[in-house]
């Protein structure tokens, strides 16, 4: 099945978001009018990953956010940074980053809980994060007034290059300063 990697490559290339293996299998099965075994897809994906690891390509095939996507290699970070700087209107403000981090670590969370942690109104930040599709409404709380419950979206995973919420840095990942006030130096 030499043609299978090329079909998978085309599907991943055309997909605007990471493409899950189940979606690839569904598309191929419909196209070939027969069930395509998962092992064949796994083999083809492994072949493609190995192919794009070569130095001749400026991008690689990565498994991210539960799917597969072509991503630029780190060696080209400077060129991409310039492009992204020029498109900076898509950047998140400090308030939006604070709000997003609270939602990511505390989800599912209501706007009231976010505002209690931040100490300021978060209406604008929540609205902008919803517009950018980094968060989504997960339902309604059973609290009085039935406020909306927010959580991160698959686009959040893609934006930050992680596969799951467990990949977020944990407090233990942050090192303590060498010397605290009141401690004796050796």
Coordinates of C-alpha atoms in Angstrom, one line a residue:
X1 CA 0.0 0.0 0.0
X2 CA 2.5 2.6 -1.2
X3 CA -0.2 5.0 -2.0
X4 CA -1.6 5.1 1.6
X5 CA 1.0 7.5 3.0
X6 CA 0.5 10.0 0.2
X7 CA -3.3 10.0 0.8
X8 CA -2.7 10.5 4.6
X9 CA -0.2 13.2 3.9
X10 CA -2.7 15.1 1.7
X11 CA -5.4 14.8 4.4
X12 CA -3.2 16.1 7.1
X13 CA -1.8 18.9 4.9
X14 CA -5.4 20.1 4.0
X15 CA -6.7 19.9 7.6
X16 CA -6.7 23.3 9.4
X17 CA -6.4 21.6 12.8
X18 CA -4.6 18.4 14.1
X19 CA -6.2 15.5 12.3
X20 CA -7.1 12.5 14.6
X21 CA -6.3 9.0 13.4
X22 CA -10.0 8.1 13.6
X23 CA -10.8 10.9 11.2
X24 CA -8.1 9.7 8.8
X25 CA -9.4 6.2 8.9
X26 CA -13.0 7.4 8.3
X27 CA -12.0 9.4 5.3
X28 CA -9.9 6.6 3.8
X29 CA -12.5 4.0 4.4
X30 CA -15.1 6.1 2.6
X31 CA -12.7 6.9 -0.3
X32 CA -11.7 3.3 -0.8
X33 CA -15.2 1.9 0.0
X34 CA -13.6 -0.6 2.3
X35 CA -12.4 -0.6 5.9
X36 CA -8.7 0.5 6.1
X37 CA -7.0 -1.3 9.0
X38 CA -5.6 0.8 11.8
X39 CA -2.3 -0.9 11.7
X40 CA -1.8 0.2 8.0
X41 CA -2.6 3.8 9.0
X42 CA -0.1 3.5 11.9
X43 CA 2.6 2.2 9.6
X44 CA 1.9 5.0 7.1
X45 CA 2.0 7.6 9.8
X46 CA 5.3 6.2 11.1
X47 CA 6.7 6.3 7.6
X48 CA 5.6 9.9 7.1
X49 CA 7.0 11.0 10.5
X50 CA 10.4 9.4 9.6
X51 CA 10.3 11.0 6.1
X52 CA 9.8 14.5 7.5
X53 CA 12.5 14.1 10.2
X54 CA 15.0 14.5 7.3
X55 CA 17.0 17.8 7.2
X56 CA 15.8 18.6 3.7
X57 CA 12.3 19.5 5.1
X58 CA 11.7 22.7 7.1
X59 CA 8.7 21.1 8.8
X60 CA 7.9 17.8 10.4
X61 CA 4.8 15.7 11.1
X62 CA 3.9 15.9 14.8
X63 CA 1.3 14.2 17.0
X64 CA -0.3 17.1 18.8
X65 CA -3.7 17.7 20.5
X66 CA -4.8 14.2 19.8
X67 CA -4.1 14.4 16.1
X68 CA -1.4 14.8 13.4
X69 CA -0.3 18.1 12.0
X70 CA 2.6 19.5 10.0
X71 CA 4.7 21.9 12.1
X72 CA 7.8 24.0 11.3
X73 CA 11.0 22.7 12.8
X74 CA 12.7 24.7 15.6
X75 CA 15.6 25.7 13.3
X76 CA 13.3 28.0 11.5
X77 CA 12.0 29.7 14.6
X78 CA 13.5 33.1 13.8
X79 CA 11.8 33.4 10.4
X80 CA 8.5 32.3 11.8
X81 CA 8.9 34.7 14.8
X82 CA 9.2 37.6 12.3
X83 CA 6.1 36.6 10.5
X84 CA 4.2 36.1 13.8
X85 CA 5.4 39.5 15.1
X86 CA 3.9 41.1 12.0
X87 CA 0.7 39.4 12.7
X88 CA 0.8 40.4 16.4
X89 CA -2.9 41.4 16.5
X90 CA -3.6 37.8 17.3
X91 CA -1.5 38.0 20.5
X92 CA -3.0 37.5 23.9
X93 CA -3.0 40.4 26.4
X94 CA -1.7 39.9 29.9
X95 CA -5.3 39.9 31.3
X96 CA -6.3 37.3 28.7
X97 CA -3.2 35.1 29.6
X98 CA -4.1 35.4 33.3
X99 CA -7.7 34.4 32.6
X100 CA -6.7 31.6 30.3
X101 CA -4.2 30.1 32.8
X102 CA -6.9 30.2 35.6
X103 CA -9.3 28.4 33.3
X104 CA -6.7 25.8 32.2
X105 CA -5.6 24.9 35.7
X106 CA -9.0 25.2 37.5
X107 CA -11.4 24.0 34.9
X108 CA -14.3 23.5 34.9
X109 CA -14.7 27.1 36.3
X110 CA -17.3 29.8 36.4
X111 CA -16.6 33.5 35.6
X112 CA -17.3 34.3 39.2
X113 CA -14.5 32.0 40.3
X114 CA -12.1 33.5 37.8
X115 CA -12.9 37.0 39.0
X116 CA -12.5 35.9 42.6
X117 CA -9.0 34.6 41.8
X118 CA -8.0 37.6 39.7
X119 CA -9.6 40.2 41.8
X120 CA -11.0 42.1 38.8
X121 CA -13.8 41.8 36.3
X122 CA -13.0 39.3 33.6
X123 CA -15.9 39.8 31.2
X124 CA -13.8 41.2 28.4
X125 CA -11.0 38.6 28.7
X126 CA -13.5 35.7 28.7
X127 CA -15.3 37.1 25.7
X128 CA -12.0 37.5 23.7
X129 CA -10.9 34.0 24.7
X130 CA -14.3 32.6 23.5
X131 CA -13.9 34.6 20.2
X132 CA -10.4 33.2 19.7
X133 CA -11.8 29.7 20.5
X134 CA -9.2 29.0 23.1
X135 CA -11.9 28.3 25.7
X136 CA -15.4 27.0 25.4
X137 CA -18.6 26.8 27.4
X138 CA -18.8 23.4 29.0
X139 CA -22.2 23.7 30.5
X140 CA -24.0 25.5 33.4
X141 CA -23.2 25.3 37.1
X142 CA -25.8 24.1 39.7
X143 CA -25.0 27.3 41.7
X144 CA -27.5 30.0 42.2
X145 CA -28.1 31.8 38.9
X146 CA -26.7 28.8 37.0
X147 CA -23.6 30.5 35.7
X148 CA -21.7 29.2 32.6
X149 CA -18.8 26.8 33.2
X150 CA -15.7 27.4 31.1
X151 CA -12.9 25.0 30.1
X152 CA -10.2 24.9 27.5
X153 CA -10.8 23.9 23.9
X154 CA -8.9 21.7 21.4
X155 CA -7.6 24.9 19.8
X156 CA -6.0 25.7 23.2
X157 CA -4.0 22.5 23.0
X158 CA -3.0 23.3 19.4
X159 CA -2.1 26.9 20.3
X160 CA 0.2 25.8 23.2
X161 CA 1.5 22.7 21.4
X162 CA 0.3 20.2 24.0
X163 CA -1.6 16.9 23.8
X164 CA -3.5 17.1 27.1
X165 CA -4.0 19.3 30.1
X166 CA -1.6 17.0 32.0
X167 CA 1.2 18.4 29.8
X168 CA 0.8 21.8 31.4
X169 CA 3.7 22.8 33.7
X170 CA 2.9 21.9 37.3
X171 CA 4.0 23.9 40.4
X172 CA 6.8 21.3 41.0
X173 CA 8.2 22.2 37.6
X174 CA 9.1 25.7 38.8
X175 CA 12.4 25.9 40.8
X176 CA 12.7 27.6 44.1
X177 CA 15.1 30.6 44.4
X178 CA 18.5 29.7 45.9
X179 CA 18.2 32.0 48.9
X180 CA 15.0 33.1 50.7
X181 CA 14.8 36.2 52.9
X182 CA 15.8 35.3 56.4
X183 CA 17.8 32.2 55.4
X184 CA 21.5 32.0 56.2
X185 CA 23.9 31.6 53.3
X186 CA 26.5 28.8 53.5

